[in-house]
Short mmCIF file of C-alpha atoms and ligand atoms in Angstrom, two decimals:
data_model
loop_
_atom_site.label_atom_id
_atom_site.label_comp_id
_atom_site.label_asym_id
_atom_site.label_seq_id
_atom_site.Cartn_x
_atom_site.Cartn_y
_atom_site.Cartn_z
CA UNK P 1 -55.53 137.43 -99.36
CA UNK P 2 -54.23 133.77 -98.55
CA UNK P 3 -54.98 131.80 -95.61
CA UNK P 4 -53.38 128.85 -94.65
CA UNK P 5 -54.44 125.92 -91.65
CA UNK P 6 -50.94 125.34 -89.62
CA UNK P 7 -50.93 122.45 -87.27
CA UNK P 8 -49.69 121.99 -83.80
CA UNK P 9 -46.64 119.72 -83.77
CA UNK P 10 -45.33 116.88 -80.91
CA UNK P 11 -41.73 117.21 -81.74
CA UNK P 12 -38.74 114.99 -80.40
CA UNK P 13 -41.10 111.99 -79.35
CA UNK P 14 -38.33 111.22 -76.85
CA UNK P 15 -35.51 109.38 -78.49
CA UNK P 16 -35.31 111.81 -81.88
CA UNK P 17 -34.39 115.30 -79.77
CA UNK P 18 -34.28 117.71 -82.13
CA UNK P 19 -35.05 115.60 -85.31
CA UNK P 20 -38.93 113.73 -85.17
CA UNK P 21 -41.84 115.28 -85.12
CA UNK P 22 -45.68 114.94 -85.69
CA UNK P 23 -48.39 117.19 -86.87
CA UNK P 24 -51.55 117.07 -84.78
CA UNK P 25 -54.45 117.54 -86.38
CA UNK P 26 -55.85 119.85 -83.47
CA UNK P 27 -55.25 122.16 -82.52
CA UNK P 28 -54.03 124.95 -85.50
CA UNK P 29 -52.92 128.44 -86.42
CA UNK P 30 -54.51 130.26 -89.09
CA UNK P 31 -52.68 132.62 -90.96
CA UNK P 32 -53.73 135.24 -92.98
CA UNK P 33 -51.65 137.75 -95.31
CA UNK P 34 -51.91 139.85 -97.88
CA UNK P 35 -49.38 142.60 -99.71
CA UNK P 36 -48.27 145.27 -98.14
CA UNK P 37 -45.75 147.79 -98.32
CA UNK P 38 -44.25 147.04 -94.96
CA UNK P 39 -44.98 144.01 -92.72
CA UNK P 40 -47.52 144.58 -89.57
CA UNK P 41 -48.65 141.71 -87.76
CA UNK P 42 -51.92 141.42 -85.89
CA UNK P 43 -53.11 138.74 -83.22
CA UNK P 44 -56.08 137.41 -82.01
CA UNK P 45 -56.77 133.63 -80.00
CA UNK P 46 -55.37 131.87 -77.31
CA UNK P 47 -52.36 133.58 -75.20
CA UNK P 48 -52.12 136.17 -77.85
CA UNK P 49 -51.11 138.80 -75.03
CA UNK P 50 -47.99 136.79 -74.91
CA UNK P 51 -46.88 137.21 -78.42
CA UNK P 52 -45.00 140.31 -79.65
CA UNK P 53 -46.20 142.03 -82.24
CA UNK P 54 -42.68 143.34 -83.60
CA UNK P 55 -41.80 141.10 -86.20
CA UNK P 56 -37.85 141.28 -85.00
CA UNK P 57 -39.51 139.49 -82.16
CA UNK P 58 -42.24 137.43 -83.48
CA UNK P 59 -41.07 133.90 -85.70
CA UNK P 60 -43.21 135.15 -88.95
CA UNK P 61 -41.02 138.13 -89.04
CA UNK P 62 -37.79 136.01 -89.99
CA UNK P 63 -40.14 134.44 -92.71
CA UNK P 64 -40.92 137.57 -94.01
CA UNK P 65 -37.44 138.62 -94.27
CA UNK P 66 -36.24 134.86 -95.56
CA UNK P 67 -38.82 135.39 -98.04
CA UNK P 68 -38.37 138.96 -98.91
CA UNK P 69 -42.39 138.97 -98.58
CA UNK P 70 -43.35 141.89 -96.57
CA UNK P 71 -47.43 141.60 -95.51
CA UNK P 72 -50.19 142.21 -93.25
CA UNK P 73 -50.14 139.34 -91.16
CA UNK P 74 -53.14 138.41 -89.41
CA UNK P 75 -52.55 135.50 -86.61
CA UNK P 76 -55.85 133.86 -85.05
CA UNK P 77 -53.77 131.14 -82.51
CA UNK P 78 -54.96 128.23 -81.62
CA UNK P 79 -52.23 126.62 -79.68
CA UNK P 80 -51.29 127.91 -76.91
CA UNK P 81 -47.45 130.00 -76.97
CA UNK P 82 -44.89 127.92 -74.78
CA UNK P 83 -46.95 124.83 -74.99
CA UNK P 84 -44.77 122.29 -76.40
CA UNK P 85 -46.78 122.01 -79.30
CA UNK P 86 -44.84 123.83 -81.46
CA UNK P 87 -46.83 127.01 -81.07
CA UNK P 88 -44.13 129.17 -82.64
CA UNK P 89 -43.41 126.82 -85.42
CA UNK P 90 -47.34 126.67 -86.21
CA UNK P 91 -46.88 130.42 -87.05
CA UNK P 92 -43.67 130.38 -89.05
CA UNK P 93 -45.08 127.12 -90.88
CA UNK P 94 -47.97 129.02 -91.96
CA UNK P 95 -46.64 132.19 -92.96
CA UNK P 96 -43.61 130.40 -95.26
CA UNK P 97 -46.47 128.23 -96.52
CA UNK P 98 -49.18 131.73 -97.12
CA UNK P 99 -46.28 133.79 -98.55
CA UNK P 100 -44.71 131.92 -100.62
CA UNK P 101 -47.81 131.79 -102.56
CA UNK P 102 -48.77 135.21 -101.89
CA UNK P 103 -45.77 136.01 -103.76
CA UNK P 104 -45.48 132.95 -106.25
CA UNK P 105 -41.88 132.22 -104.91
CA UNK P 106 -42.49 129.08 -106.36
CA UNK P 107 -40.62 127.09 -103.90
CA UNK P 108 -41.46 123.27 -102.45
CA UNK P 109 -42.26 122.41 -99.68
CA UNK P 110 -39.44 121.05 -98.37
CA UNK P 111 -37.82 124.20 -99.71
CA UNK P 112 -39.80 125.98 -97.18
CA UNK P 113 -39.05 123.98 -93.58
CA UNK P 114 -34.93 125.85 -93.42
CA UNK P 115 -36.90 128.77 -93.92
CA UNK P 116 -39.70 128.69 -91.16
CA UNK P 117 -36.67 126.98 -89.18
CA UNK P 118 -35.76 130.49 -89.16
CA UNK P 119 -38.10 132.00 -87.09
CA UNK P 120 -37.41 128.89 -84.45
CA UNK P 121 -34.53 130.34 -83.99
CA UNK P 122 -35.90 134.18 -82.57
CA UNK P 123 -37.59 132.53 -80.02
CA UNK P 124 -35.34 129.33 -78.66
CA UNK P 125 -32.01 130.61 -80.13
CA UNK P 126 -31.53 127.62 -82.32
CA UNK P 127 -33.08 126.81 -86.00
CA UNK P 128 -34.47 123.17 -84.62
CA UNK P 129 -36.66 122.23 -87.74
CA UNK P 130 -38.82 119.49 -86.08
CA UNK P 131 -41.30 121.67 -85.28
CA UNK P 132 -41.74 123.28 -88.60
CA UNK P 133 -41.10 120.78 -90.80
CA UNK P 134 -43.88 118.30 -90.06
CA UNK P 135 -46.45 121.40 -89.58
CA UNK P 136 -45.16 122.22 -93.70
CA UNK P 137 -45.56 118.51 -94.65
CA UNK P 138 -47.65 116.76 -92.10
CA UNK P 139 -47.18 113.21 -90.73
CA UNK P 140 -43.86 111.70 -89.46
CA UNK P 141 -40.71 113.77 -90.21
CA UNK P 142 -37.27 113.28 -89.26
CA UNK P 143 -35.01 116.48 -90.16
CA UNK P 144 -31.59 116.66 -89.85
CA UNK P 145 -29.03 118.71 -91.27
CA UNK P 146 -29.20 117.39 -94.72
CA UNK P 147 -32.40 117.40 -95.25
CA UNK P 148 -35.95 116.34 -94.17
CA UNK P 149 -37.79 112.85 -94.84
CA UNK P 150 -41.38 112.66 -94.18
CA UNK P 151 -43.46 109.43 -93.66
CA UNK P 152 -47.89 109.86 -93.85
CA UNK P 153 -48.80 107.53 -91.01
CA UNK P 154 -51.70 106.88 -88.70
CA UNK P 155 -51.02 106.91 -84.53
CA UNK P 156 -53.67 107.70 -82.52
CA UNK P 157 -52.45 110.07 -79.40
CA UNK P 158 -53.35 112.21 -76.82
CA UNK P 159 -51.75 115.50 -76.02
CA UNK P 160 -52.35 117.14 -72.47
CA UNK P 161 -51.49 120.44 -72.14
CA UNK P 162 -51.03 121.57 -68.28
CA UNK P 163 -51.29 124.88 -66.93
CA UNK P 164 -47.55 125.09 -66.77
CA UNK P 165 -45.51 127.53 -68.66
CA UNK P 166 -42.25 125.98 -69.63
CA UNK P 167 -40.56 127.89 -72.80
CA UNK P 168 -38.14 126.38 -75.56
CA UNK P 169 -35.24 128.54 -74.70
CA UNK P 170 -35.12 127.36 -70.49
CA UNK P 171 -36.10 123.94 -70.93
CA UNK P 172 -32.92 123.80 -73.34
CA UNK P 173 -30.57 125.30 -71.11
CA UNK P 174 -31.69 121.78 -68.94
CA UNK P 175 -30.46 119.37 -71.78
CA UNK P 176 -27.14 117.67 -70.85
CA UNK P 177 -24.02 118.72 -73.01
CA UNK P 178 -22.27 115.02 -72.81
CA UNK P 179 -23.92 111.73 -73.68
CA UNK P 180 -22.31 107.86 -72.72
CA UNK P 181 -21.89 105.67 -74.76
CA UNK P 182 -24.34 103.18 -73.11
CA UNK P 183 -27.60 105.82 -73.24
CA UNK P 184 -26.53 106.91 -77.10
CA UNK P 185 -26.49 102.93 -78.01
CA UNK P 186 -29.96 102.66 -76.21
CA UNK P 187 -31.19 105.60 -77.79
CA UNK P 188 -30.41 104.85 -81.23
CA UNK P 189 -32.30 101.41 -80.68
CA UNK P 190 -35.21 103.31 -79.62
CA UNK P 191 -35.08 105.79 -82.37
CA UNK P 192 -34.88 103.13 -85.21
CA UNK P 193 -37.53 101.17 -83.26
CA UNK P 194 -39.89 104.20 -83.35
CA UNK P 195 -39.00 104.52 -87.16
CA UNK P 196 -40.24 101.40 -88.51
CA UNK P 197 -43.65 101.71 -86.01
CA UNK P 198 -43.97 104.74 -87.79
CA UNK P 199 -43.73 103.43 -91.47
CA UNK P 200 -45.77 100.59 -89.88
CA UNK P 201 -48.25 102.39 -88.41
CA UNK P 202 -47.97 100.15 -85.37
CA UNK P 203 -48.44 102.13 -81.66
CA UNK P 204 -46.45 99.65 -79.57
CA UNK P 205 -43.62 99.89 -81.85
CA UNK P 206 -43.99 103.94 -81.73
CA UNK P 207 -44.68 103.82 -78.05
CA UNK P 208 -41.70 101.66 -77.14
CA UNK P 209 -39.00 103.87 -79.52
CA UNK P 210 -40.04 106.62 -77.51
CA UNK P 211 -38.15 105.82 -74.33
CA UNK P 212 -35.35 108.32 -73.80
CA UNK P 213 -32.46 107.91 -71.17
CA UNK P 214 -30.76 111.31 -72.01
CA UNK P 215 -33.10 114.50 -72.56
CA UNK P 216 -36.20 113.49 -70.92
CA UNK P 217 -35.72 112.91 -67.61
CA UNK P 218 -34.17 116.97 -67.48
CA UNK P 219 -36.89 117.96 -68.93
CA UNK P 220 -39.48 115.65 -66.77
CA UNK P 221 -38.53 117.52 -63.95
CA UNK P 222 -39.79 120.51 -64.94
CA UNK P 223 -43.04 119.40 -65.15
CA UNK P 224 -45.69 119.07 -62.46
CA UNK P 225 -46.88 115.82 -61.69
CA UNK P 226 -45.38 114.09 -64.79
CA UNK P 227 -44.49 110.73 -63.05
CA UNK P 228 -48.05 110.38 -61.97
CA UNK P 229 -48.94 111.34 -65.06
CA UNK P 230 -47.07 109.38 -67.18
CA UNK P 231 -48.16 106.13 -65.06
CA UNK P 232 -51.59 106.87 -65.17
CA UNK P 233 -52.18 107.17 -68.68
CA UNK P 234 -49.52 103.92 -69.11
CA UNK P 235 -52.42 101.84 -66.87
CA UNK P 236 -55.12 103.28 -68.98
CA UNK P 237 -53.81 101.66 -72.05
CA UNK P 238 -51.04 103.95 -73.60
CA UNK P 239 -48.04 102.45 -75.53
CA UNK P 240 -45.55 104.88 -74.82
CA UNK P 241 -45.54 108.43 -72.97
CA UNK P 242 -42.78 111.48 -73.02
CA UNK P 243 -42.84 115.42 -72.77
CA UNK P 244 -43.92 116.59 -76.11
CA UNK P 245 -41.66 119.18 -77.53
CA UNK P 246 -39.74 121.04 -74.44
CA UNK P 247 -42.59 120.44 -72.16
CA UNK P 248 -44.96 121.40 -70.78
CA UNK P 249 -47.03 119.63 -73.18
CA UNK P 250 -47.04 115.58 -72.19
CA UNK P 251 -48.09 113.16 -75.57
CA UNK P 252 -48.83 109.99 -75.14
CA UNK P 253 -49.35 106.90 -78.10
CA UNK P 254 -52.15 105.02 -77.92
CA UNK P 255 -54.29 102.04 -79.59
CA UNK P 256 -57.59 104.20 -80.97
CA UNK P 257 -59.80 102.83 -78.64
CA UNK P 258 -57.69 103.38 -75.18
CA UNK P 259 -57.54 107.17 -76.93
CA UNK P 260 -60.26 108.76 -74.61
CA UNK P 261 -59.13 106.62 -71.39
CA UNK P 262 -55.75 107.76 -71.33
CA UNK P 263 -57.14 110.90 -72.25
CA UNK P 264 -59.12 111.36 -68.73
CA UNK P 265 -56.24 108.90 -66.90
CA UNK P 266 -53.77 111.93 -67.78
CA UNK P 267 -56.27 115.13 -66.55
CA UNK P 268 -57.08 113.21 -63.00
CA UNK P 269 -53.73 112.49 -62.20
CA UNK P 270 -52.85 116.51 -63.66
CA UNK P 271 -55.81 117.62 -61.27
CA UNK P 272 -54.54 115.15 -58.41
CA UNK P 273 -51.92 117.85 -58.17
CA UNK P 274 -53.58 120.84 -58.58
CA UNK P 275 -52.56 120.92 -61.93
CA UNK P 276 -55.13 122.45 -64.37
CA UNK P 277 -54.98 120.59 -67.81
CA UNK P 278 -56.79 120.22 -71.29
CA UNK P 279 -55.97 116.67 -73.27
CA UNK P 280 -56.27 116.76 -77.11
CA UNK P 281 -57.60 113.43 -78.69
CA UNK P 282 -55.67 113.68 -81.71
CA UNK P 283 -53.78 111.79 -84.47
CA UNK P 284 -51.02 112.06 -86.70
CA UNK P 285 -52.71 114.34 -89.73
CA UNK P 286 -51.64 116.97 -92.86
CA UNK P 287 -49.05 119.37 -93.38
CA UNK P 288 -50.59 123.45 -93.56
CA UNK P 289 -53.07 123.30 -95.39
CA UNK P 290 -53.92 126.50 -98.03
CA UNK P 291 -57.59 127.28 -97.13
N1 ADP E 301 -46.11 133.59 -83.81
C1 ADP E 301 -45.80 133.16 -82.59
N2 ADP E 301 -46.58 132.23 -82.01
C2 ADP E 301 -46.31 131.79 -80.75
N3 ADP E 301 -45.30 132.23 -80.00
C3 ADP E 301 -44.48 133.17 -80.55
C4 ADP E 301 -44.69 133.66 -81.86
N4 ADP E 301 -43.72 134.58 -82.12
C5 ADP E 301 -42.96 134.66 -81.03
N5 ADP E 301 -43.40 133.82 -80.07
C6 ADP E 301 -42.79 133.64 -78.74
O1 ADP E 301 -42.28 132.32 -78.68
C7 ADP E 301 -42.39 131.81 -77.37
C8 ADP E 301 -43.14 130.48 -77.45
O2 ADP E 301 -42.38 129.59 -78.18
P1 ADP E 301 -41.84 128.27 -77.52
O3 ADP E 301 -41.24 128.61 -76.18
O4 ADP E 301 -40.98 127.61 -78.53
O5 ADP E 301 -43.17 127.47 -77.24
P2 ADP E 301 -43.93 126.43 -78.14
O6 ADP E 301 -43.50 125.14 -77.61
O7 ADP E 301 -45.35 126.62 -77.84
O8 ADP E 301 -43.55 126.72 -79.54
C9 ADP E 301 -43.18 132.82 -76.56
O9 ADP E 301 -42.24 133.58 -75.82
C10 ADP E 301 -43.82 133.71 -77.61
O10 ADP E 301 -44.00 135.04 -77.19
N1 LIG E 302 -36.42 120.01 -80.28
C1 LIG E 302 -36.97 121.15 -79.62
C2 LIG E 302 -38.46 121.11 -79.76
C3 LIG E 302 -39.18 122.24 -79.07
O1 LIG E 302 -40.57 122.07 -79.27
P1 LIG E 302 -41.64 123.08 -78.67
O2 LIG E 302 -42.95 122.59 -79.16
O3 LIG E 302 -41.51 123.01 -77.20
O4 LIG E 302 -41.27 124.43 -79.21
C4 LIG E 302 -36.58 121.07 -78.14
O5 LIG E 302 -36.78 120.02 -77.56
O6 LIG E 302 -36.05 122.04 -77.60
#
């Protein structure tokens, strides 16, 4: 049997839709497999009654089938499906990583992320590999259709996860077809920005590349309380805050020690509207890990 650590993933970070991404080091999926004649899938943890066991339905299936790897699957989830922390991704990140050495496929790593993008594209209808591909190789990763970069880095950050279910495939239908010229110029300035904090490790250069005139505020809308939100945890010290993923997830950059302030800034202004919330106090970390 291999078993493999997954991590939860903040993708877009505002101005990259659909490209950045960061692996969290909490929370994680663990994935277990071992050979089988045909592939069964078993779940356990957090919102596992939302999941599908079928794996036509469920994103480790499409690994399986990428991989020609069938398996008993055991999935013990600890993020939360339709989160915006890349709970599907954490999954398909883990099983590419698990059965590809289950079955010595011998591939890379990087090999792997088009494959896990599969099973992105069950759930949201589109093979987005920012998700996957930092939860395969951990830190920074910008993936585009030629290929995937990665970048080991250290930003502190808080997640917040509201009682709100949002999933990939409607917030998506919210993102504007058409772009002008003036908000793709600012964008691009905000994207490079956020690059170089990243290579620099510097959270007011990551925080201020986040801004994003052209999918967030859709997607903002969708979310309860997230002007409040975003303010609050801006006063308590935050460089830079946007909707993590497709929501409802909200991540905010920090400076280590403003990590737990922004932290409790962000659940009392979620609670000021009856919003219930849990906040992560997490960082930038490793790829799956093989346990
Ligand atoms: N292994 C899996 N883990 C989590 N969700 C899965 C998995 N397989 C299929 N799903 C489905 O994917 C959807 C959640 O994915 P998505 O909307 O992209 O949210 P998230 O942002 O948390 O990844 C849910 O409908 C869930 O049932
Ligand atoms: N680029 C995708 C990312 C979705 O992330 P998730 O964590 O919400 O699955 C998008 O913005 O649709």
């Amino acid at each position: 049997m291999i078993t493999v650590r997954a991590p939860a993933t903040s993708a877009n970070l505002g101005s990259g839709f659909d490209v950045f991404g960061v692996a969290l080091d909490r929370p994680a999926d663990i994935i277990r497999v071992e050979r089988a004649e045909r592939t069964t899938i078993e779940i356990t943890g957090v919102g596992s009654q939302y999941i599908p066991t079928d794996p036509e339905k469920n994103t480790v299936g499409a690994v399986v089938d990428a991989l020609d790897a069938p398996a008993r699957i055991e999935i013990d989830k600890g993020v939360r499906p339709a989160s915006g922390l890349g709970s599907s991704a954490a999954s398909a990140a883990g099983a590419a990583v698990a059965l590809n050495e289950l079955y010595d496929r011998g591939l890379s790593r990087t090999d792997l992320v088009p494959i896990a993008a599969e099973g992105e594209a069950v759930v949201s209808g589109t093979a987005h590999a920012d998700n996957v591909a930092p939860s395969i190789l951990g830190g920074f990763t910008i993936a585009t259709a030629d290929g995937v970069e990665s970048v080991d880095t250290e930003i502190p950050l808080v997640a917040c996860l509201p009682e709100i279910a949002v999933s990939t495939r409607d917030a998506r239908r919210v993102v504007p077809e058409t772009a002008s010229m003036e908000d793709l110029v600012e964008t691009v300035g905000n994207a490079a920005t956020l690059s170089v904090g990243m290579c620099q490790a510097d959270p007011d250069l990551v925080g201020r590349g986040m801004a994003d005139p052209l999918v967030t505020p859709a997607r903002a809308e969708l979310i309860t309380g997230y002007d409040a939100v975003r303010e609050a945890a801006l006063d308590a010290g935050a460089t830079g805050v946007t909707v993590s993923g497709a929501g409802p997830s909200m991540l905010a950059v920090c400076r280590g020690p403003d990590r737990r302030d922004v932290a409790t800034a962000m659940l009392d202004a979620f609670a000021a509207h009856d919003v219930e919330a849990r906040a992560y106090q997490t960082q930038i970390s490793d790829g799956a890990t093989i346990l």
